[in-house]
Amino acid sequence: MKGIRQLAEHLDISIGTVSRALNGKPDVNEETRRRVLAAAEELGYVANQSGRSLRQGTTNVIGLMIESSKETVENSDNFFLGLTGGLQSVLARHQLDLIMLPCPSDEDPHEYLKRMVARRVVDAMIISATQRTDKRIDLLSKAKIPFVTLGRSLSGSNYPWIDLDFDGVANSAVDRLVAQGHRRIAISAPSNDINLGFIFLDGYRSALKRHGIPFDPSLVIRVKSSEQGGYQAGHELLLLKERPTAVILIYELMAIGLYRRLMEAGVIPGRNLAVIGFREEPRAKFLQPALTCFRMSLRDLGIDLAETLLAAMPAYSHFYPDGARSKIWPLELVPGESDAFRL
């Protein structure tokens, strides 16, 4: 109360009147309100938000939990930057703030989140990189903290999520390559237990089955989702006794590393090997030949993610009566030249 007391003494007005004026209460006349606001600006008074949050039991802050590692820093793309633009455009409607909660790669995400929950850092959570079995979902459900996940999981039963259409991407890519005569089609898959990798692989297998192509485990290249992982994937493809004629990538920046390794070996994407990337990414748009990949609006995804979360929060659910539902986010194929190689 030290700051507000000084402001009240400066104006010779009671602390209660100053507080009501600052908070826009209707029982303060306009002249007094103007005096209080002008003096607050003149003296540089800033309300103690942490104290107010304790009294109200809210922080007015939404947390976005992401993975943080040397690899993600070195291979940073515009995914979360584009996503947060959409998130903040919605949260700003309700005077809510967004903070990033980067979980170090050497820490258990469940333990990291437990600490955030115990400290009451945020009112609600958005969690990404969902695992096949993700204890964070059960933790937030039991703690009764509103949340939405960017990605599905086998954990939990009734919670809102939005997931990219990894199954649709795998099926669309396989269909396109088979139509061009390819039968030996490789894919890159994550080297960890992130659930999107399982969904992507299941879609790939079902697409092969539809076309009567037997599944070959040697064509599933498990590497890190990074530029370095793309380079490693290219290296492993070149070592195969019977090389594939096409490859589908699960992460956008992998194409940069893959192109580099293939060209070192004299294998030209689009001429000697068909390549389909995942998401259209600015850093990969200068690749030659132009990468065939998939397009989506990150801003729109962020907007939908924020509205889905707010629909699950009692204080805001009436603004979004149809929002608290799970959905698969579509991606649109953008033809390039990297898969021009036909059989």
mmCIF file of C-alpha atoms in Angstrom:
data_model
loop_
_atom_site.group_PDB
_atom_site.id
_atom_site.type_symbol
_atom_site.label_atom_id
_atom_site.label_comp_id
_atom_site.label_asym_id
_atom_site.label_seq_id
_atom_site.Cartn_x
_atom_site.Cartn_y
_atom_site.Cartn_z
ATOM 1 C CA MET A 1 0.000 0.000 0.000
ATOM 2 C CA LYS A 2 3.013 2.314 0.158
ATOM 3 C CA GLY A 3 2.587 3.615 -3.392
ATOM 4 C CA ILE A 4 -1.136 4.243 -3.188
ATOM 5 C CA ARG A 5 -0.758 5.838 0.263
ATOM 6 C CA GLN A 6 1.738 8.358 -1.126
ATOM 7 C CA LEU A 7 -0.653 9.104 -3.969
ATOM 8 C CA ALA A 8 -3.537 9.636 -1.524
ATOM 9 C CA GLU A 9 -1.434 11.928 0.681
ATOM 10 C CA HIS A 10 -0.335 13.931 -2.352
ATOM 11 C CA LEU A 11 -3.974 14.497 -3.326
ATOM 12 C CA ASP A 12 -5.260 14.787 0.271
ATOM 13 C CA ILE A 13 -7.860 12.122 -0.542
ATOM 14 C CA SER A 14 -8.556 8.869 1.282
ATOM 15 C CA ILE A 15 -6.823 5.718 0.105
ATOM 16 C CA GLY A 16 -10.227 4.107 -0.523
ATOM 17 C CA THR A 17 -11.302 6.925 -2.849
ATOM 18 C CA VAL A 18 -8.019 6.747 -4.761
ATOM 19 C CA SER A 19 -8.354 2.983 -5.102
ATOM 20 C CA ARG A 20 -11.932 3.225 -6.383
ATOM 21 C CA ALA A 21 -10.965 5.968 -8.838
ATOM 22 C CA LEU A 22 -8.051 3.905 -10.197
ATOM 23 C CA ASN A 23 -10.279 0.869 -10.580
ATOM 24 C CA GLY A 24 -13.045 2.761 -12.393
ATOM 25 C CA LYS A 25 -15.697 2.341 -9.688
ATOM 26 C CA PRO A 26 -18.944 4.255 -10.401
ATOM 27 C CA ASP A 27 -19.185 5.852 -6.945
ATOM 28 C CA VAL A 28 -16.369 8.343 -7.684
ATOM 29 C CA ASN A 29 -17.238 11.620 -9.402
ATOM 30 C CA GLU A 30 -15.527 12.413 -12.694
ATOM 31 C CA GLU A 31 -13.544 15.418 -11.407
ATOM 32 C CA THR A 32 -11.968 13.314 -8.620
ATOM 33 C CA ARG A 33 -11.280 10.485 -11.037
ATOM 34 C CA ARG A 34 -9.480 12.851 -13.436
ATOM 35 C CA ARG A 35 -7.380 14.288 -10.581
ATOM 36 C CA VAL A 36 -6.387 10.827 -9.382
ATOM 37 C CA LEU A 37 -5.459 9.551 -12.857
ATOM 38 C CA ALA A 38 -3.504 12.711 -13.678
ATOM 39 C CA ALA A 39 -1.580 12.547 -10.384
ATOM 40 C CA ALA A 40 -0.891 8.846 -10.833
ATOM 41 C CA GLU A 41 0.641 9.542 -14.239
ATOM 42 C CA GLU A 42 2.603 12.537 -12.936
ATOM 43 C CA LEU A 43 4.065 10.585 -10.002
ATOM 44 C CA GLY A 44 4.671 7.427 -12.024
ATOM 45 C CA TYR A 45 2.375 5.369 -9.805
ATOM 46 C CA VAL A 46 1.889 1.765 -10.960
ATOM 47 C CA ALA A 47 -0.576 -0.514 -9.203
ATOM 48 C CA ASN A 48 0.835 -3.567 -7.443
ATOM 49 C CA GLN A 49 -0.559 -6.232 -9.757
ATOM 50 C CA SER A 50 0.807 -9.143 -7.730
ATOM 51 C CA GLY A 51 -1.043 -7.942 -4.636
ATOM 52 C CA ARG A 52 -4.214 -7.432 -6.613
ATOM 53 C CA SER A 53 -3.836 -10.908 -8.122
ATOM 54 C CA LEU A 54 -3.514 -12.450 -4.679
ATOM 55 C CA ARG A 55 -6.681 -10.711 -3.526
ATOM 56 C CA GLN A 56 -8.647 -11.682 -6.626
ATOM 57 C CA GLY A 57 -7.184 -15.183 -6.927
ATOM 58 C CA THR A 58 -6.193 -14.630 -10.568
ATOM 59 C CA THR A 59 -3.072 -13.560 -12.448
ATOM 60 C CA ASN A 60 -4.678 -12.558 -15.772
ATOM 61 C CA VAL A 61 -1.792 -14.423 -17.396
ATOM 62 C CA ILE A 62 -1.903 -17.358 -19.814
ATOM 63 C CA GLY A 63 1.104 -19.668 -20.091
ATOM 64 C CA LEU A 64 2.405 -21.266 -23.289
ATOM 65 C CA MET A 65 4.708 -24.179 -22.462
ATOM 66 C CA ILE A 66 7.267 -25.057 -25.144
ATOM 67 C CA GLU A 67 10.397 -27.183 -25.386
ATOM 68 C CA SER A 68 13.719 -25.392 -24.997
ATOM 69 C CA SER A 69 17.004 -26.921 -26.077
ATOM 70 C CA LYS A 70 20.202 -26.115 -27.931
ATOM 71 C CA GLU A 71 18.644 -27.753 -30.951
ATOM 72 C CA THR A 72 15.456 -25.662 -30.896
ATOM 73 C CA VAL A 73 17.481 -22.449 -30.516
ATOM 74 C CA GLU A 74 19.794 -23.304 -33.405
ATOM 75 C CA ASN A 75 16.880 -24.382 -35.595
ATOM 76 C CA SER A 76 14.404 -21.730 -34.544
ATOM 77 C CA ASP A 77 11.681 -21.195 -37.114
ATOM 78 C CA ASN A 78 8.693 -18.888 -37.183
ATOM 79 C CA PHE A 79 6.170 -21.411 -35.850
ATOM 80 C CA PHE A 80 5.711 -20.080 -32.314
ATOM 81 C CA LEU A 81 6.324 -16.498 -33.424
ATOM 82 C CA GLY A 82 3.415 -16.742 -35.854
ATOM 83 C CA LEU A 83 1.322 -18.643 -33.350
ATOM 84 C CA THR A 84 1.760 -16.099 -30.546
ATOM 85 C CA GLY A 85 0.646 -13.287 -32.851
ATOM 86 C CA GLY A 86 -2.746 -14.973 -33.149
ATOM 87 C CA LEU A 87 -2.878 -15.897 -29.469
ATOM 88 C CA GLN A 88 -2.195 -12.359 -28.279
ATOM 89 C CA SER A 89 -4.734 -10.827 -30.653
ATOM 90 C CA VAL A 90 -7.454 -12.787 -28.815
ATOM 91 C CA LEU A 91 -6.088 -12.474 -25.270
ATOM 92 C CA ALA A 92 -5.775 -8.702 -25.675
ATOM 93 C CA ARG A 93 -9.567 -8.497 -26.053
ATOM 94 C CA HIS A 94 -9.826 -9.505 -22.400
ATOM 95 C CA GLN A 95 -6.730 -7.720 -21.010
ATOM 96 C CA LEU A 96 -4.936 -11.055 -20.608
ATOM 97 C CA ASP A 97 -1.186 -11.434 -20.998
ATOM 98 C CA LEU A 98 0.743 -14.318 -22.564
ATOM 99 C CA ILE A 99 4.024 -15.648 -21.187
ATOM 100 C CA MET A 100 6.284 -18.301 -22.678
ATOM 101 C CA LEU A 101 7.322 -21.116 -20.352
ATOM 102 C CA PRO A 102 10.341 -22.811 -21.964
ATOM 103 C CA CYS A 103 11.026 -26.225 -20.437
ATOM 104 C CA PRO A 104 14.722 -27.211 -20.707
ATOM 105 C CA SER A 105 15.323 -30.413 -22.642
ATOM 106 C CA ASP A 106 17.175 -31.962 -19.688
ATOM 107 C CA GLU A 107 14.195 -31.514 -17.341
ATOM 108 C CA ASP A 108 11.111 -33.693 -17.077
ATOM 109 C CA PRO A 109 8.223 -31.620 -18.572
ATOM 110 C CA HIS A 110 5.865 -33.030 -15.940
ATOM 111 C CA GLU A 111 8.094 -31.874 -13.073
ATOM 112 C CA TYR A 112 8.578 -28.477 -14.709
ATOM 113 C CA LEU A 113 4.825 -28.003 -15.030
ATOM 114 C CA LYS A 114 4.254 -29.154 -11.441
ATOM 115 C CA ARG A 115 6.483 -26.316 -10.311
ATOM 116 C CA MET A 116 4.595 -23.771 -12.417
ATOM 117 C CA VAL A 117 1.268 -25.019 -11.044
ATOM 118 C CA ALA A 118 2.536 -24.871 -7.439
ATOM 119 C CA ARG A 119 3.669 -21.273 -7.931
ATOM 120 C CA ARG A 120 0.330 -20.229 -9.439
ATOM 121 C CA VAL A 121 2.164 -18.469 -12.234
ATOM 122 C CA VAL A 122 -0.773 -18.494 -14.668
ATOM 123 C CA ASP A 123 -4.553 -18.818 -14.767
ATOM 124 C CA ALA A 124 -4.573 -21.259 -17.685
ATOM 125 C CA MET A 125 -2.151 -23.211 -19.854
ATOM 126 C CA ILE A 126 -1.434 -24.075 -23.464
ATOM 127 C CA ILE A 127 0.893 -27.063 -23.713
ATOM 128 C CA SER A 128 2.651 -28.156 -26.895
ATOM 129 C CA ALA A 129 4.737 -31.133 -28.035
ATOM 130 C CA THR A 130 2.282 -33.612 -26.513
ATOM 131 C CA GLN A 131 3.690 -37.067 -25.867
ATOM 132 C CA ARG A 132 2.007 -40.375 -26.644
ATOM 133 C CA THR A 133 1.362 -40.641 -22.904
ATOM 134 C CA ASP A 134 1.529 -37.172 -21.364
ATOM 135 C CA LYS A 135 1.337 -36.836 -17.576
ATOM 136 C CA ARG A 136 0.947 -33.059 -17.889
ATOM 137 C CA ILE A 137 -2.629 -33.539 -19.078
ATOM 138 C CA ASP A 138 -3.568 -35.538 -15.989
ATOM 139 C CA LEU A 139 -1.790 -32.995 -13.770
ATOM 140 C CA LEU A 140 -3.718 -30.020 -15.146
ATOM 141 C CA SER A 141 -7.010 -31.936 -15.061
ATOM 142 C CA LYS A 142 -6.568 -32.860 -11.395
ATOM 143 C CA ALA A 143 -5.455 -29.319 -10.496
ATOM 144 C CA LYS A 144 -8.581 -27.994 -12.267
ATOM 145 C CA ILE A 145 -6.521 -25.523 -14.267
ATOM 146 C CA PRO A 146 -8.097 -24.699 -17.647
ATOM 147 C CA PHE A 147 -5.890 -25.800 -20.532
ATOM 148 C CA VAL A 148 -5.779 -26.672 -24.202
ATOM 149 C CA THR A 149 -3.151 -28.786 -25.915
ATOM 150 C CA LEU A 150 -1.489 -28.173 -29.245
ATOM 151 C CA GLY A 151 -1.440 -31.833 -30.228
ATOM 152 C CA ARG A 152 -3.302 -34.938 -29.147
ATOM 153 C CA SER A 153 -2.332 -37.602 -26.618
ATOM 154 C CA LEU A 154 -3.620 -40.937 -25.370
ATOM 155 C CA SER A 155 -3.692 -39.408 -21.876
ATOM 156 C CA GLY A 156 -6.805 -37.790 -20.454
ATOM 157 C CA SER A 157 -10.327 -38.243 -21.716
ATOM 158 C CA ASN A 158 -12.217 -34.971 -21.982
ATOM 159 C CA TYR A 159 -10.061 -31.959 -22.713
ATOM 160 C CA PRO A 160 -9.869 -29.562 -25.686
ATOM 161 C CA TRP A 161 -7.055 -29.951 -28.210
ATOM 162 C CA ILE A 162 -6.087 -28.724 -31.650
ATOM 163 C CA ASP A 163 -3.728 -30.832 -33.732
ATOM 164 C CA LEU A 164 -2.244 -30.381 -37.185
ATOM 165 C CA ASP A 165 -3.490 -32.911 -39.728
ATOM 166 C CA PHE A 166 -0.406 -35.134 -39.737
ATOM 167 C CA ASP A 167 -2.472 -38.092 -40.924
ATOM 168 C CA GLY A 168 -3.853 -36.066 -43.833
ATOM 169 C CA VAL A 169 -0.387 -34.796 -44.789
ATOM 170 C CA ALA A 170 1.035 -38.337 -44.859
ATOM 171 C CA ASN A 171 -1.883 -39.661 -46.933
ATOM 172 C CA SER A 172 -1.841 -36.730 -49.364
ATOM 173 C CA ALA A 173 1.930 -36.964 -49.867
ATOM 174 C CA VAL A 174 1.875 -40.728 -50.458
ATOM 175 C CA ASP A 175 -1.040 -40.414 -52.893
ATOM 176 C CA ARG A 176 0.815 -37.742 -54.862
ATOM 177 C CA LEU A 177 4.021 -39.772 -55.063
ATOM 178 C CA VAL A 178 2.286 -43.026 -55.980
ATOM 179 C CA ALA A 179 0.469 -41.207 -58.793
ATOM 180 C CA GLN A 180 3.926 -40.269 -60.098
ATOM 181 C CA GLY A 181 5.023 -43.905 -60.158
ATOM 182 C CA HIS A 182 6.892 -44.171 -56.851
ATOM 183 C CA ARG A 183 6.777 -47.373 -54.804
ATOM 184 C CA ARG A 184 9.801 -47.031 -52.514
ATOM 185 C CA ILE A 185 8.808 -43.999 -50.459
ATOM 186 C CA ALA A 186 10.784 -43.129 -47.328
ATOM 187 C CA ILE A 187 9.672 -40.871 -44.492
ATOM 188 C CA SER A 188 11.432 -39.076 -41.682
ATOM 189 C CA ALA A 189 10.020 -39.687 -38.210
ATOM 190 C CA PRO A 190 10.903 -38.078 -34.858
ATOM 191 C CA SER A 191 13.442 -39.880 -32.707
ATOM 192 C CA ASN A 192 11.427 -39.210 -29.527
ATOM 193 C CA ASP A 193 7.942 -40.154 -28.246
ATOM 194 C CA ILE A 194 6.109 -37.054 -29.424
ATOM 195 C CA ASN A 195 2.629 -38.174 -30.446
ATOM 196 C CA LEU A 196 2.592 -36.471 -33.838
ATOM 197 C CA GLY A 197 5.265 -38.932 -34.970
ATOM 198 C CA PHE A 198 2.991 -41.891 -34.241
ATOM 199 C CA ILE A 199 0.067 -40.240 -36.068
ATOM 200 C CA PHE A 200 2.272 -39.411 -39.073
ATOM 201 C CA LEU A 201 3.636 -42.953 -39.258
ATOM 202 C CA ASP A 202 0.147 -44.485 -38.953
ATOM 203 C CA GLY A 203 -1.075 -42.279 -41.798
ATOM 204 C CA TYR A 204 1.902 -43.285 -43.945
ATOM 205 C CA ARG A 205 1.297 -46.994 -43.317
ATOM 206 C CA SER A 206 -2.413 -46.772 -44.054
ATOM 207 C CA ALA A 207 -1.723 -44.870 -47.297
ATOM 208 C CA LEU A 208 0.757 -47.525 -48.434
ATOM 209 C CA LYS A 209 -1.783 -50.242 -47.630
ATOM 210 C CA ARG A 210 -4.457 -48.478 -49.708
ATOM 211 C CA HIS A 211 -2.110 -48.603 -52.689
ATOM 212 C CA GLY A 212 -1.066 -52.219 -52.106
ATOM 213 C CA ILE A 213 2.522 -51.274 -51.202
ATOM 214 C CA PRO A 214 4.126 -53.350 -48.426
ATOM 215 C CA PHE A 215 5.491 -51.454 -45.448
ATOM 216 C CA ASP A 216 9.306 -51.508 -45.227
ATOM 217 C CA PRO A 217 10.646 -50.484 -41.750
ATOM 218 C CA SER A 218 14.028 -49.595 -43.281
ATOM 219 C CA LEU A 219 12.352 -46.665 -45.063
ATOM 220 C CA VAL A 220 11.356 -45.042 -41.763
ATOM 221 C CA ILE A 221 14.308 -42.774 -40.919
ATOM 222 C CA ARG A 222 14.224 -41.711 -37.261
ATOM 223 C CA VAL A 223 16.191 -38.515 -36.714
ATOM 224 C CA LYS A 224 15.898 -35.286 -34.774
ATOM 225 C CA SER A 225 13.453 -32.734 -36.149
ATOM 226 C CA SER A 226 16.030 -30.163 -37.192
ATOM 227 C CA GLU A 227 18.253 -29.082 -40.062
ATOM 228 C CA GLN A 228 20.901 -31.438 -38.692
ATOM 229 C CA GLY A 229 18.291 -34.185 -38.599
ATOM 230 C CA GLY A 230 17.561 -33.570 -42.274
ATOM 231 C CA TYR A 231 21.255 -33.898 -43.066
ATOM 232 C CA GLN A 232 21.393 -37.160 -41.103
ATOM 233 C CA ALA A 233 18.260 -38.437 -42.873
ATOM 234 C CA GLY A 234 19.880 -37.770 -46.232
ATOM 235 C CA HIS A 235 22.998 -39.623 -45.126
ATOM 236 C CA GLU A 236 21.010 -42.658 -43.994
ATOM 237 C CA LEU A 237 18.989 -42.732 -47.208
ATOM 238 C CA LEU A 238 22.196 -42.788 -49.239
ATOM 239 C CA LEU A 239 23.455 -45.782 -47.224
ATOM 240 C CA LEU A 240 20.424 -47.949 -47.991
ATOM 241 C CA LYS A 241 21.229 -50.877 -50.285
ATOM 242 C CA GLU A 242 18.052 -50.276 -52.256
ATOM 243 C CA ARG A 243 17.552 -46.546 -52.216
ATOM 244 C CA PRO A 244 14.072 -45.009 -52.102
ATOM 245 C CA THR A 245 12.941 -42.885 -55.023
ATOM 246 C CA ALA A 246 11.017 -40.440 -52.835
ATOM 247 C CA VAL A 247 11.033 -39.103 -49.280
ATOM 248 C CA ILE A 248 8.472 -37.281 -47.125
ATOM 249 C CA LEU A 249 9.700 -35.004 -44.319
ATOM 250 C CA ILE A 250 7.865 -34.382 -41.037
ATOM 251 C CA TYR A 251 9.561 -31.094 -40.123
ATOM 252 C CA GLU A 252 9.935 -28.050 -42.363
ATOM 253 C CA LEU A 253 13.583 -27.145 -41.711
ATOM 254 C CA MET A 254 14.766 -30.717 -42.331
ATOM 255 C CA ALA A 255 14.649 -29.943 -46.048
ATOM 256 C CA ILE A 256 17.628 -27.581 -45.724
ATOM 257 C CA GLY A 257 19.882 -30.278 -44.233
ATOM 258 C CA LEU A 258 18.536 -32.949 -46.583
ATOM 259 C CA TYR A 259 19.259 -30.866 -49.696
ATOM 260 C CA ARG A 260 22.810 -30.239 -48.480
ATOM 261 C CA ARG A 261 23.616 -33.929 -47.931
ATOM 262 C CA LEU A 262 22.021 -35.090 -51.170
ATOM 263 C CA MET A 263 23.854 -32.518 -53.256
ATOM 264 C CA GLU A 264 27.152 -33.452 -51.616
ATOM 265 C CA ALA A 265 26.541 -36.941 -53.048
ATOM 266 C CA GLY A 266 25.490 -35.635 -56.454
ATOM 267 C CA VAL A 267 21.835 -36.530 -55.891
ATOM 268 C CA ILE A 268 19.612 -33.682 -57.069
ATOM 269 C CA PRO A 269 16.185 -33.230 -55.370
ATOM 270 C CA GLY A 270 13.479 -33.225 -58.011
ATOM 271 C CA ARG A 271 15.773 -34.845 -60.568
ATOM 272 C CA ASN A 272 17.108 -37.995 -58.868
ATOM 273 C CA LEU A 273 14.856 -38.120 -55.809
ATOM 274 C CA ALA A 274 11.356 -36.758 -55.153
ATOM 275 C CA VAL A 275 11.090 -34.726 -51.932
ATOM 276 C CA ILE A 276 7.954 -33.495 -50.176
ATOM 277 C CA GLY A 277 8.419 -31.252 -47.146
ATOM 278 C CA PHE A 278 6.024 -30.618 -44.311
ATOM 279 C CA ARG A 279 5.112 -26.971 -43.685
ATOM 280 C CA GLU A 280 5.872 -23.939 -45.833
ATOM 281 C CA GLU A 281 8.647 -22.071 -43.995
ATOM 282 C CA PRO A 282 10.336 -18.766 -44.914
ATOM 283 C CA ARG A 283 13.856 -20.103 -44.367
ATOM 284 C CA ALA A 284 13.209 -22.947 -46.810
ATOM 285 C CA LYS A 285 11.489 -20.909 -49.515
ATOM 286 C CA PHE A 286 14.792 -20.113 -51.245
ATOM 287 C CA LEU A 287 15.682 -23.766 -51.751
ATOM 288 C CA GLN A 288 16.214 -24.836 -55.327
ATOM 289 C CA PRO A 289 14.372 -26.684 -56.641
ATOM 290 C CA ALA A 290 11.353 -25.143 -54.896
ATOM 291 C CA LEU A 291 10.057 -27.415 -52.161
ATOM 292 C CA THR A 292 6.669 -29.109 -52.503
ATOM 293 C CA CYS A 293 5.134 -28.734 -49.048
ATOM 294 C CA PHE A 294 1.983 -27.794 -47.127
ATOM 295 C CA ARG A 295 0.593 -24.389 -46.163
ATOM 296 C CA MET A 296 -1.318 -23.192 -43.125
ATOM 297 C CA SER A 297 -2.029 -19.914 -41.318
ATOM 298 C CA LEU A 298 -0.172 -19.803 -38.002
ATOM 299 C CA ARG A 299 -2.026 -16.659 -36.975
ATOM 300 C CA ASP A 300 -5.406 -18.312 -37.537
ATOM 301 C CA LEU A 301 -4.226 -21.364 -35.613
ATOM 302 C CA GLY A 302 -3.192 -19.107 -32.706
ATOM 303 C CA ILE A 303 -6.566 -17.351 -32.748
ATOM 304 C CA ASP A 304 -8.460 -20.654 -32.674
ATOM 305 C CA LEU A 305 -6.185 -22.002 -29.940
ATOM 306 C CA ALA A 306 -6.793 -18.942 -27.742
ATOM 307 C CA GLU A 307 -10.566 -18.988 -28.279
ATOM 308 C CA THR A 308 -10.664 -22.711 -27.514
ATOM 309 C CA LEU A 309 -8.812 -22.088 -24.250
ATOM 310 C CA LEU A 310 -11.024 -19.159 -23.229
ATOM 311 C CA ALA A 311 -14.107 -21.275 -23.912
ATOM 312 C CA ALA A 312 -12.808 -23.650 -21.228
ATOM 313 C CA MET A 313 -12.374 -20.815 -18.677
ATOM 314 C CA PRO A 314 -15.547 -20.015 -16.668
ATOM 315 C CA ALA A 315 -14.866 -16.274 -16.662
ATOM 316 C CA TYR A 316 -14.749 -16.103 -20.472
ATOM 317 C CA SER A 317 -16.720 -19.120 -21.715
ATOM 318 C CA HIS A 318 -19.842 -17.042 -22.431
ATOM 319 C CA PHE A 319 -17.882 -15.146 -25.096
ATOM 320 C CA TYR A 320 -17.107 -18.404 -26.931
ATOM 321 C CA PRO A 321 -20.072 -20.756 -26.501
ATOM 322 C CA ASP A 322 -18.971 -23.034 -29.357
ATOM 323 C CA GLY A 323 -15.244 -22.873 -28.746
ATOM 324 C CA ALA A 324 -14.368 -25.648 -26.280
ATOM 325 C CA ARG A 325 -14.087 -28.451 -28.809
ATOM 326 C CA SER A 326 -11.242 -30.471 -30.259
ATOM 327 C CA LYS A 327 -10.322 -30.267 -33.916
ATOM 328 C CA ILE A 328 -7.807 -31.284 -36.545
ATOM 329 C CA TRP A 329 -6.212 -28.327 -38.304
ATOM 330 C CA PRO A 330 -6.017 -28.762 -42.113
ATOM 331 C CA LEU A 331 -3.006 -28.024 -44.314
ATOM 332 C CA GLU A 332 -3.051 -27.237 -48.037
ATOM 333 C CA LEU A 333 -0.573 -28.773 -50.485
ATOM 334 C CA VAL A 334 1.636 -26.234 -52.275
ATOM 335 C CA PRO A 335 3.194 -27.830 -55.389
ATOM 336 C CA GLY A 336 6.850 -27.112 -56.036
ATOM 337 C CA GLU A 337 9.570 -28.712 -58.131
ATOM 338 C CA SER A 338 11.223 -30.919 -55.523
ATOM 339 C CA ASP A 339 8.971 -33.878 -56.348
ATOM 340 C CA ALA A 340 9.190 -33.486 -60.134
ATOM 341 C CA PHE A 341 11.179 -36.760 -60.394
ATOM 342 C CA ARG A 342 8.822 -39.380 -61.785
ATOM 343 C CA LEU A 343 9.073 -43.079 -62.531
#
